[in-house]
Amino acid sequence: MNDTPTRAPVAAVIVLAAGGGTRMKSRLSKLLHTIAGRPMLSYALDAARALQPERLVVVVGHLREQVEAHLAESAPQAIIAEQPVRNGTGGAVACGLAALGDLDGVVAVTYGDVPLLSGETLSLLVDQHVADGNACTVLTAVVPDPTGYGRIVREGGEVARIVEHRDATEAERAIAEINSGIYVFDARVLREGLSSLQPDNAQSELYLTDVLGYARAHGGRVGAVRTDDAWQTEGVNDRVQLAAVSAEVNRRLLEHWMREGVTIADPSTTWIEAEADLSADVTILPNTQLLGATSVATGAVIGPDTTLRDCEVGENAHVIRTHGELSIIGEDAEVGPFARLRPGTVLGARGKIGTFVEAKNAHIGDGSKVPHLTYCGDAWIGEGVNVGAGTIFANYDGKHKSPTHLGDNVFIGSNSVLVAPVDVADGAFVAAGSAVVDDVPPGALAVARGRQHISDGWVAKRRPGSKAAQSAAESSGQVHQAVEQAREKLAREQEDHQ
Ligand code: UD1
Ligand code: CA
């Protein structure tokens, strides 16, 4: 979301992404699990690119084929460095540095699994680093529970070193200021510091954090930038953290859209993914998910209980209790409640897809209505058409899918079956209950059903003594009586006239 470029030139950003991710218990690389519809790694890449570095390196290891395939698509300019053995963060950065060859100037190190770090914060870190002439600058945060993190040990206010939780004394564990793992280094100090690392610690790993002690010992300045937004340092190691970070990303996206003029009736049940695009004066009702590249134009009302993925909703449209995918809804159109829009549904302006209607690859013209209980697949429908309740577009003969064409101002009577391929031309009518298998010419009426036949007195003959027979007898008795009364009245009147 933030792409403020820093003024200081950045020679390289090294993104660490080789870790095992074992706590995810997943066949999918942790870095490809999505947050607000985007792979976790893409957040780190965005933040890195905000620095406009000369070079961007991603250090891969665990499930590297998956990560590399993603990078080939999303960041083809990135240099991929393999860390063959997971020997710690120091080892990982050394691999990244080796892939860069000769290097001078500012190098930033970030993690692929810290999605909320913003480009803005990284830029601040670089600016501070350059302004203070530091050898190393680390991003820190004060957190309520620092368990597991490296602690920032300060002496006289200055950062002296970082001690890992497992190597820390009781007194050091009481420190609430943690190492985010995000740093800016002077390339020369980093290279020298890395080559001095020894795995003499609780985890027998090469700790990148020991480079800070090295820098100090060799006369370099070590600075720190403390962020007030601890979410920016929050890593994702398991699915509990994935859910927590996802909820926070969603909360921030909702806040962004509300500030842009979108009404969100119930933020606690609304999910809007990162790629969605909303206009001012859109209203989102409870239990709504706007996923993928969904866009919603001004005045539209979405929800309640609606999921749209990769849909385009026009101005002032209403979409209620609907599940939609890869569909376009025109301006002033109405959809739902209880509608399913499958890929390729295009509803024109002022059109309607109503209750219990499923549409797929259906082009429904301006002002045309499919209001109730219909399957509408592979359909090309003109303007001003009315499709009666219960109509089925029978597009599949068991082997092939075929299209149905309805011209402008066509009227389809209720409970009809349109057996594709079939054309109903402009202005034609289809009688209710028809099974239409032949094309209907313009302006014609097609009646494709059995004619109604009446067998008088059938119930009295075939169901004698039944309730139906009794009702029928009473009914005809009443009619008989009424006719008699009318006759008598007429006779009296005629007598009076004589
Ligand atoms: C590290 C820091 C710790 C800090 C914490 C913040 C060290 C020694 N410790 O902890 O001070 O508070 O991050 O989250 O640096 N990685 C590799 N290769 C490896 C090991 C790790 O690429 O061999 C990557 C991981 O994918 C991850 C990052 O480095 O993105 C951090 O690894 P992780 O094991 O989570 O951090 P810690 O070492 O526990
Ligand atoms: Ca971690």
Coordinates of C-alpha atoms and ligand atoms in Angstrom, one line a residue:
M1 CA 0.0 0.0 0.0
N2 CA 2.9 2.3 0.6
D3 CA 5.4 3.0 -2.1
T4 CA 7.1 6.2 -1.0
P5 CA 10.5 6.0 -2.5
T6 CA 13.5 6.7 -0.2
R7 CA 15.9 9.5 -1.1
A8 CA 19.0 7.4 -0.3
P9 CA 20.0 4.9 -3.1
V10 CA 19.7 1.3 -2.0
A11 CA 22.2 -1.1 -3.6
A12 CA 20.3 -4.3 -2.7
V13 CA 17.4 -5.8 -0.7
I14 CA 17.9 -9.3 0.5
V15 CA 14.6 -11.1 1.3
L16 CA 15.0 -14.2 3.4
A17 CA 12.7 -17.0 2.4
A18 CA 14.5 -20.2 2.9
G19 CA 13.1 -21.2 6.3
G20 CA 11.4 -24.6 6.8
G21 CA 7.9 -23.3 7.7
T22 CA 7.4 -26.6 9.5
R23 CA 4.8 -25.3 11.9
M24 CA 2.4 -24.6 9.0
K25 CA 2.2 -28.4 8.4
S26 CA 1.6 -27.7 4.8
R27 CA 2.6 -29.1 1.4
L28 CA 2.3 -25.6 0.1
S29 CA 5.3 -23.3 0.8
K30 CA 4.4 -21.0 3.7
L31 CA 5.2 -18.0 1.5
L32 CA 2.5 -18.9 -1.0
H33 CA -0.3 -19.1 1.6
T34 CA -2.5 -16.1 0.8
I35 CA -3.4 -13.1 2.9
A36 CA -6.3 -11.0 1.5
G37 CA -6.0 -13.0 -1.7
R38 CA -2.3 -12.4 -2.3
P39 CA 0.6 -14.8 -1.6
M40 CA 2.4 -13.8 1.6
L41 CA 5.7 -13.3 -0.2
S42 CA 4.2 -10.7 -2.5
Y43 CA 3.8 -8.3 0.5
A44 CA 7.6 -8.5 1.3
L45 CA 8.4 -8.0 -2.4
D46 CA 6.2 -4.9 -2.5
A47 CA 7.9 -3.4 0.5
A48 CA 11.3 -4.2 -0.9
R49 CA 10.5 -2.7 -4.3
A50 CA 9.4 0.5 -2.6
L51 CA 13.1 1.1 -1.9
Q52 CA 13.7 1.0 -5.6
P53 CA 16.9 -1.1 -5.0
E54 CA 19.4 -1.6 -7.7
R55 CA 19.0 -5.3 -7.1
L56 CA 16.6 -7.6 -5.3
V57 CA 17.6 -11.0 -4.0
V58 CA 15.3 -13.7 -2.6
V59 CA 17.1 -16.4 -0.6
V60 CA 15.2 -19.7 -1.1
G61 CA 15.5 -23.2 0.3
H62 CA 12.6 -25.1 1.7
L63 CA 10.1 -25.9 -1.2
R64 CA 12.2 -23.7 -3.4
E65 CA 10.6 -24.9 -6.7
Q66 CA 7.2 -23.5 -5.6
V67 CA 8.7 -20.2 -4.5
E68 CA 10.8 -19.9 -7.6
A69 CA 7.8 -20.5 -9.9
H70 CA 6.0 -17.8 -8.1
L71 CA 8.9 -15.4 -8.4
A72 CA 9.3 -16.1 -12.1
E73 CA 5.8 -14.6 -12.5
S74 CA 5.5 -12.0 -9.9
A75 CA 9.1 -10.7 -9.7
P76 CA 11.1 -11.8 -12.8
Q77 CA 13.7 -9.2 -12.1
A78 CA 14.6 -10.8 -8.7
I79 CA 17.8 -12.7 -8.3
I80 CA 17.3 -16.1 -6.7
A81 CA 19.9 -17.3 -4.3
E82 CA 19.8 -20.8 -2.9
Q83 CA 20.6 -21.6 0.7
P84 CA 21.5 -25.3 0.5
V85 CA 21.7 -25.9 4.3
R86 CA 19.4 -24.0 6.7
N87 CA 22.3 -22.9 9.0
G88 CA 20.6 -19.7 10.2
T89 CA 19.8 -16.2 9.3
G90 CA 23.5 -15.3 9.0
G91 CA 24.0 -18.2 6.6
A92 CA 21.0 -17.1 4.6
V93 CA 22.2 -13.5 4.2
A94 CA 25.7 -14.8 3.2
C95 CA 24.1 -16.8 0.4
G96 CA 22.2 -13.6 -0.8
L97 CA 25.3 -11.6 -0.7
A98 CA 27.3 -14.2 -2.6
A99 CA 24.7 -14.0 -5.4
L100 CA 25.4 -10.2 -5.6
G101 CA 29.1 -10.3 -6.1
D102 CA 30.9 -7.0 -5.5
L103 CA 28.7 -4.6 -3.6
D104 CA 29.0 -1.3 -1.9
G105 CA 26.5 1.0 -0.1
V106 CA 23.2 0.3 1.6
V107 CA 21.8 -3.2 1.9
A108 CA 18.4 -4.0 3.4
V109 CA 17.5 -7.4 4.8
T110 CA 13.9 -8.4 5.2
Y111 CA 11.8 -11.6 5.8
G112 CA 9.5 -13.2 3.3
D113 CA 7.1 -14.1 6.1
V114 CA 6.5 -10.6 7.6
P115 CA 3.7 -9.4 5.5
L116 CA 2.7 -6.1 7.2
L117 CA 6.1 -4.4 7.0
S118 CA 5.4 -1.4 4.8
G119 CA 7.7 0.2 2.2
E120 CA 7.2 3.4 4.1
T121 CA 8.7 1.9 7.3
L122 CA 11.6 0.4 5.3
S123 CA 12.3 3.8 3.7
L124 CA 12.3 5.4 7.2
L125 CA 14.8 2.8 8.3
V126 CA 17.1 3.6 5.3
D127 CA 16.8 7.3 5.8
Q128 CA 17.7 7.1 9.5
H129 CA 20.6 4.7 8.7
V130 CA 22.0 7.1 6.1
A131 CA 21.4 10.3 8.2
D132 CA 23.2 8.8 11.2
G133 CA 26.0 7.3 9.2
N134 CA 25.4 3.9 10.8
A135 CA 27.1 0.6 10.0
C136 CA 23.8 -1.1 10.9
T137 CA 20.3 0.0 11.7
V138 CA 17.7 -2.4 13.1
L139 CA 13.9 -2.1 13.2
T140 CA 12.6 -2.9 16.7
A141 CA 9.2 -2.9 18.4
V142 CA 8.0 -3.1 22.0
V143 CA 5.6 -6.0 22.3
P144 CA 3.4 -7.3 25.2
D145 CA 4.9 -10.9 24.9
P146 CA 8.4 -11.0 23.6
T147 CA 8.8 -14.7 24.1
G148 CA 10.8 -16.3 21.3
Y149 CA 12.2 -13.1 19.8
G150 CA 15.7 -11.8 19.9
R151 CA 16.0 -9.0 22.5
I152 CA 17.5 -5.6 22.0
V153 CA 20.2 -5.1 24.6
R154 CA 20.9 -1.3 25.1
E155 CA 23.9 0.3 26.9
G156 CA 23.5 4.0 27.6
G157 CA 20.6 4.1 25.3
E158 CA 22.6 2.7 22.4
V159 CA 22.0 -0.7 20.9
A160 CA 24.9 -2.9 22.1
R161 CA 23.8 -6.3 20.7
I162 CA 20.9 -8.6 20.1
V163 CA 20.5 -11.7 22.3
E164 CA 18.3 -14.6 21.1
H165 CA 15.6 -15.8 23.5
R166 CA 17.2 -19.2 23.9
D167 CA 20.6 -17.7 24.7
A168 CA 19.2 -14.9 27.0
T169 CA 19.6 -14.6 30.8
E170 CA 16.5 -14.0 32.9
A171 CA 17.3 -10.3 33.0
E172 CA 17.6 -10.1 29.2
R173 CA 14.3 -12.0 28.8
A174 CA 12.6 -9.3 30.7
I175 CA 13.4 -6.8 27.9
A176 CA 10.3 -6.0 25.9
E177 CA 12.0 -4.4 22.9
I178 CA 12.4 -7.1 20.2
N179 CA 14.4 -7.5 17.1
S180 CA 12.1 -7.5 14.1
G181 CA 14.7 -9.1 11.9
I182 CA 14.5 -6.2 9.5
Y183 CA 17.8 -4.3 9.1
V184 CA 19.8 -1.9 6.9
F185 CA 23.5 -2.6 6.7
D186 CA 26.6 -1.0 5.2
A187 CA 27.6 -3.7 2.6
R188 CA 31.2 -3.8 3.7
V189 CA 30.5 -4.2 7.4
L190 CA 27.9 -6.9 6.6
R191 CA 30.3 -8.9 4.5
E192 CA 33.0 -8.7 7.1
G193 CA 30.6 -9.4 9.9
L194 CA 29.2 -12.5 8.2
S195 CA 32.6 -14.0 7.6
S196 CA 33.3 -13.7 11.3
L197 CA 30.2 -15.6 12.5
Q198 CA 30.5 -18.7 14.6
P199 CA 27.7 -21.1 15.4
D200 CA 28.5 -21.0 19.1
N201 CA 25.0 -20.6 20.4
A202 CA 22.0 -22.6 21.7
Q203 CA 20.8 -23.4 18.1
S204 CA 24.3 -24.0 16.6
E205 CA 23.3 -21.6 13.8
L206 CA 25.0 -18.6 12.2
Y207 CA 23.2 -15.7 13.7
L208 CA 22.8 -12.6 11.6
T209 CA 22.2 -10.7 14.8
D210 CA 25.9 -11.2 15.8
V211 CA 26.9 -8.9 12.9
L212 CA 25.6 -6.0 15.1
G213 CA 28.1 -6.9 17.9
Y214 CA 30.8 -7.2 15.2
A215 CA 30.0 -3.7 13.8
R216 CA 30.2 -2.2 17.3
A217 CA 33.4 -4.0 18.1
H218 CA 35.0 -2.6 14.9
G219 CA 34.0 1.0 15.6
G220 CA 30.7 1.1 13.6
R221 CA 27.6 2.8 14.9
V222 CA 24.5 0.6 15.4
G223 CA 21.2 2.4 15.4
A224 CA 17.6 1.4 15.9
V225 CA 14.2 2.6 14.6
R226 CA 11.4 1.6 16.9
T227 CA 8.0 1.2 15.2
D228 CA 4.8 1.9 17.1
D229 CA 3.0 -0.4 14.8
A230 CA 4.1 -3.9 16.1
W231 CA 2.0 -5.6 13.4
Q232 CA 4.8 -4.5 11.0
T233 CA 7.2 -6.8 12.7
E234 CA 4.8 -9.8 13.1
G235 CA 6.0 -12.9 11.4
V236 CA 3.8 -15.8 10.3
N237 CA 5.0 -19.2 11.5
D238 CA 1.8 -21.1 11.9
R239 CA -1.8 -21.0 10.8
V240 CA -2.9 -19.2 14.0
Q241 CA -0.6 -16.3 13.1
L242 CA -1.7 -16.6 9.5
A243 CA -5.3 -16.0 10.6
A244 CA -4.4 -13.2 13.0
V245 CA -2.3 -11.4 10.3
S246 CA -5.0 -11.9 7.7
A247 CA -7.6 -10.4 10.0
E248 CA -5.4 -7.4 10.6
V249 CA -4.7 -6.9 6.9
N250 CA -8.5 -7.1 6.3
R251 CA -9.1 -4.6 9.1
R252 CA -6.7 -2.2 7.4
L253 CA -8.2 -2.7 4.0
L254 CA -11.7 -2.0 5.4
E255 CA -10.5 1.1 7.2
H256 CA -8.9 2.3 3.9
W257 CA -12.2 1.8 2.0
M258 CA -14.3 3.4 4.7
R259 CA -12.0 6.5 4.6
E260 CA -12.5 6.5 0.8
G261 CA -16.2 6.8 1.3
V262 CA -17.5 3.2 1.3
T263 CA -20.1 2.4 3.9
I264 CA -19.4 -1.0 5.6
A265 CA -22.3 -1.9 7.8
D266 CA -20.5 -4.7 9.7
P267 CA -16.7 -4.7 9.5
S268 CA -16.5 -7.8 11.6
T269 CA -18.2 -10.0 8.9
T270 CA -16.9 -8.2 5.8
W271 CA -13.8 -9.4 3.9
I272 CA -12.3 -7.3 1.1
E273 CA -9.3 -8.7 -0.6
A274 CA -6.3 -6.6 -1.6
E275 CA -7.0 -6.4 -5.3
A276 CA -10.6 -5.3 -5.0
D277 CA -11.5 -1.8 -6.0
L278 CA -14.5 0.2 -4.6
S279 CA -15.9 3.6 -5.3
A280 CA -17.2 6.2 -2.9
D281 CA -20.8 5.7 -1.9
V282 CA -20.8 2.0 -2.3
T283 CA -22.6 0.2 0.6
I284 CA -21.5 -3.2 1.8
L285 CA -24.0 -5.0 4.0
P286 CA -23.1 -7.7 6.5
N287 CA -21.5 -11.1 5.7
T288 CA -20.0 -10.0 2.4
Q289 CA -16.8 -11.0 0.7
L290 CA -15.4 -9.1 -2.2
L291 CA -12.6 -11.3 -3.6
G292 CA -10.0 -11.2 -6.3
A293 CA -10.2 -8.3 -8.7
T294 CA -13.8 -7.4 -7.9
S295 CA -14.7 -3.8 -8.6
V296 CA -17.8 -2.0 -7.4
A297 CA -19.0 1.3 -8.9
T298 CA -20.5 4.2 -7.0
G299 CA -24.0 3.8 -5.5
A300 CA -24.0 0.1 -5.6
V301 CA -25.3 -1.9 -2.6
I302 CA -23.8 -5.4 -2.0
G303 CA -25.1 -7.9 0.5
P304 CA -26.0 -9.1 2.9
D305 CA -24.6 -12.6 2.5
T306 CA -22.8 -12.1 -0.8
T307 CA -19.6 -13.5 -2.2
L308 CA -18.2 -12.0 -5.4
R309 CA -14.9 -13.1 -7.0
D310 CA -13.5 -11.2 -9.9
C311 CA -16.8 -9.5 -10.6
E312 CA -17.6 -6.0 -12.0
V313 CA -20.6 -4.3 -10.5
G314 CA -22.0 -1.2 -12.2
E315 CA -23.3 2.0 -10.7
N316 CA -26.3 1.8 -8.4
A317 CA -26.7 -2.0 -8.9
H318 CA -28.1 -4.1 -6.0
V319 CA -26.6 -7.5 -5.4
I320 CA -28.4 -9.4 -2.5
R321 CA -27.5 -12.8 -1.1
T322 CA -25.6 -13.8 -4.2
H323 CA -22.6 -16.0 -5.1
G324 CA -20.8 -14.6 -8.2
E325 CA -17.7 -15.3 -10.1
L326 CA -16.1 -13.7 -13.2
S327 CA -19.3 -11.9 -14.0
I328 CA -20.4 -8.4 -15.0
I329 CA -23.4 -6.7 -13.5
G330 CA -24.6 -3.6 -15.3
E331 CA -25.6 -0.3 -13.8
D332 CA -29.0 -0.1 -12.0
A333 CA -29.3 -3.9 -12.3
E334 CA -30.7 -6.2 -9.6
V335 CA -29.3 -9.5 -8.6
G336 CA -30.7 -12.0 -6.0
P337 CA -31.7 -12.8 -3.4
F338 CA -30.3 -16.4 -3.8
A339 CA -28.7 -16.0 -7.2
R340 CA -25.6 -17.8 -8.5
L341 CA -23.6 -16.1 -11.3
R342 CA -21.1 -18.5 -12.8
P343 CA -18.3 -17.3 -15.0
G344 CA -19.3 -15.4 -18.2
T345 CA -22.5 -13.9 -16.9
V346 CA -23.0 -10.4 -18.2
L347 CA -26.1 -8.6 -17.0
G348 CA -27.1 -5.4 -18.9
A349 CA -28.1 -2.1 -17.4
R350 CA -31.4 -2.2 -15.5
G351 CA -31.5 -6.0 -16.0
K352 CA -32.5 -8.5 -13.4
I353 CA -31.3 -11.9 -12.3
G354 CA -33.7 -12.8 -9.5
T355 CA -34.4 -15.5 -6.9
F356 CA -33.1 -19.0 -7.3
V357 CA -31.6 -18.2 -10.7
E358 CA -28.3 -19.8 -11.9
A359 CA -26.6 -18.1 -14.9
K360 CA -23.5 -19.2 -16.7
N361 CA -22.0 -17.8 -19.9
A362 CA -25.2 -15.8 -20.2
H363 CA -25.4 -12.4 -21.9
I364 CA -28.5 -10.7 -20.7
G365 CA -29.3 -7.5 -22.6
D366 CA -30.3 -4.1 -21.1
G367 CA -33.6 -4.1 -19.3
S368 CA -34.0 -7.8 -19.6
K369 CA -35.3 -9.8 -16.7
V370 CA -34.8 -13.4 -15.5
P371 CA -36.6 -13.0 -12.2
H372 CA -37.3 -16.4 -10.8
L373 CA -36.3 -20.1 -10.6
T374 CA -34.3 -20.4 -13.9
Y375 CA -31.2 -22.0 -15.2
C376 CA -29.8 -19.7 -17.9
G377 CA -26.7 -21.2 -19.5
D378 CA -25.0 -20.4 -22.8
A379 CA -27.6 -17.8 -23.5
W380 CA -27.6 -14.7 -25.7
I381 CA -30.5 -12.6 -24.7
G382 CA -31.5 -9.2 -26.3
E383 CA -33.0 -6.2 -24.7
G384 CA -36.3 -5.9 -23.0
V385 CA -36.8 -9.6 -22.7
N386 CA -38.9 -11.3 -20.0
V387 CA -38.0 -14.9 -19.1
G388 CA -40.9 -16.4 -17.1
A389 CA -40.5 -18.3 -13.8
G390 CA -39.1 -21.8 -14.0
T391 CA -37.6 -21.5 -17.5
I392 CA -34.8 -23.9 -18.2
F393 CA -32.2 -23.2 -20.9
A394 CA -31.4 -26.8 -21.8
N395 CA -27.9 -26.2 -23.1
Y396 CA -26.5 -29.7 -22.8
D397 CA -27.5 -32.8 -24.7
G398 CA -25.2 -35.1 -22.7
K399 CA -22.4 -34.5 -25.2
H400 CA -22.3 -30.9 -26.3
K401 CA -23.1 -27.5 -25.0
S402 CA -25.2 -25.4 -27.4
P403 CA -26.3 -21.7 -27.3
T404 CA -29.8 -20.3 -27.1
H405 CA -30.5 -16.9 -28.7
L406 CA -33.4 -14.7 -27.6
G407 CA -34.0 -11.5 -29.7
D408 CA -35.2 -8.2 -28.3
N409 CA -38.5 -7.9 -26.5
V410 CA -39.0 -11.7 -26.5
F411 CA -41.5 -13.1 -23.9
I412 CA -40.9 -16.6 -22.5
G413 CA -43.9 -18.1 -20.7
S414 CA -43.3 -19.7 -17.3
N415 CA -42.0 -23.2 -17.0
S416 CA -40.7 -23.5 -20.5
V417 CA -37.7 -25.5 -21.7
L418 CA -35.6 -23.9 -24.4
V419 CA -33.8 -26.9 -26.0
A420 CA -30.5 -25.5 -27.4
P421 CA -29.4 -24.8 -30.1
V422 CA -32.6 -22.7 -30.6
D423 CA -33.4 -19.1 -31.6
V424 CA -36.4 -17.1 -30.5
A425 CA -36.4 -14.1 -32.8
D426 CA -37.3 -10.4 -31.9
G427 CA -40.7 -9.8 -30.4
A428 CA -41.7 -13.5 -30.4
F429 CA -43.7 -15.1 -27.6
V430 CA -43.5 -18.6 -26.2
A431 CA -46.5 -20.0 -24.4
A432 CA -46.2 -21.1 -20.8
G433 CA -45.1 -24.7 -20.3
S434 CA -43.6 -25.1 -23.8
A435 CA -40.7 -27.3 -24.8
V436 CA -39.2 -25.3 -27.6
V437 CA -37.1 -27.3 -30.0
D438 CA -37.5 -25.3 -33.2
D439 CA -36.6 -21.7 -34.0
V440 CA -39.4 -19.2 -33.4
P441 CA -39.7 -16.5 -36.1
P442 CA -40.0 -12.8 -35.2
G443 CA -43.3 -11.8 -33.7
A444 CA -44.7 -15.4 -33.7
L445 CA -46.3 -17.2 -30.8
A446 CA -44.9 -20.7 -30.2
V447 CA -47.1 -23.1 -28.3
A448 CA -45.3 -26.4 -27.7
R449 CA -47.4 -28.4 -25.3
G450 CA -50.5 -30.6 -25.2
R451 CA -53.8 -28.8 -25.5
Q452 CA -56.1 -28.8 -22.5
H453 CA -59.0 -31.4 -22.8
I454 CA -62.1 -31.4 -20.5
S455 CA -63.9 -34.7 -19.6
D456 CA -67.2 -33.5 -18.1
G457 CA -68.4 -35.4 -15.0
W458 CA -65.2 -37.5 -14.8
V459 CA -65.1 -37.4 -11.0
A460 CA -68.7 -38.4 -10.4
K461 CA -68.1 -41.5 -12.7
R462 CA -64.5 -42.5 -11.7
R463 CA -64.3 -41.3 -8.0
P464 CA -67.9 -41.7 -6.8
G465 CA -68.3 -41.1 -3.0
S466 CA -64.9 -39.2 -2.8
K467 CA -64.6 -35.8 -1.2
A468 CA -63.9 -34.4 -4.6
A469 CA -67.2 -35.9 -5.9
Q470 CA -69.0 -34.5 -2.9
S471 CA -67.6 -31.0 -3.5
A472 CA -68.4 -31.2 -7.2
A473 CA -72.0 -32.3 -6.4
E474 CA -72.5 -29.4 -3.9
S475 CA -71.0 -27.0 -6.3
S476 CA -73.2 -28.1 -9.2
G477 CA -76.2 -28.2 -6.7
Q478 CA -75.5 -24.5 -5.8
V479 CA -75.3 -23.6 -9.5
H480 CA -78.5 -25.5 -10.1
Q481 CA -80.3 -23.7 -7.3
A482 CA -79.0 -20.3 -8.5
V483 CA -80.2 -21.0 -12.0
E484 CA -83.7 -22.0 -10.7
Q485 CA -84.0 -18.9 -8.6
A486 CA -83.1 -16.7 -11.6
R487 CA -85.6 -18.5 -13.7
E488 CA -88.4 -18.0 -11.1
K489 CA -87.5 -14.3 -10.8
L490 CA -87.7 -13.8 -14.5
A491 CA -91.1 -15.6 -14.7
R492 CA -92.5 -13.3 -11.9
E493 CA -91.2 -10.2 -13.7
Q494 CA -92.8 -11.3 -17.0
E495 CA -96.1 -11.9 -15.1
D496 CA -96.0 -8.4 -13.5
H497 CA -95.5 -6.9 -17.0
Q498 CA -98.5 -8.6 -18.4
Ligands
UD1_1 C1 15.2 -14.2 14.0 C2 16.2 -13.4 14.8 C3 15.5 -12.8 16.0 C4 14.3 -12.0 15.7 C5 13.3 -12.9 14.8 C6 12.2 -12.0 14.3 C7 18.3 -14.4 14.3 C8 19.4 -15.2 14.8 N1 17.3 -14.2 15.1 O1 14.7 -15.3 14.8 O2 16.4 -12.0 16.7 O3 13.6 -11.6 16.8 O4 14.0 -13.4 13.7 O5 11.2 -12.8 13.7 O6 18.4 -13.9 13.2 N2 15.7 -18.1 7.4 C9 16.4 -18.5 6.3 N3 17.4 -19.4 6.4 C10 17.7 -19.9 7.7 C11 17.0 -19.5 8.8 C12 16.0 -18.5 8.6 O7 16.1 -18.1 5.2 O8 18.6 -20.7 7.7 C13 14.6 -17.1 7.2 C14 13.3 -17.6 7.5 O9 12.6 -18.1 6.4 C15 12.5 -16.4 8.1 C16 13.6 -15.6 8.7 O10 14.8 -16.0 8.1 O11 11.9 -15.6 7.1 C17 13.7 -15.7 10.2 O12 13.8 -17.0 10.6 P1 13.2 -17.6 11.9 O13 13.7 -18.9 12.2 O14 11.7 -17.4 11.9 O15 13.7 -16.5 13.0 P2 14.6 -16.8 14.3 O16 15.9 -17.2 13.9 O17 13.9 -17.6 15.3
CA2 CA 9.9 -16.5 12.1

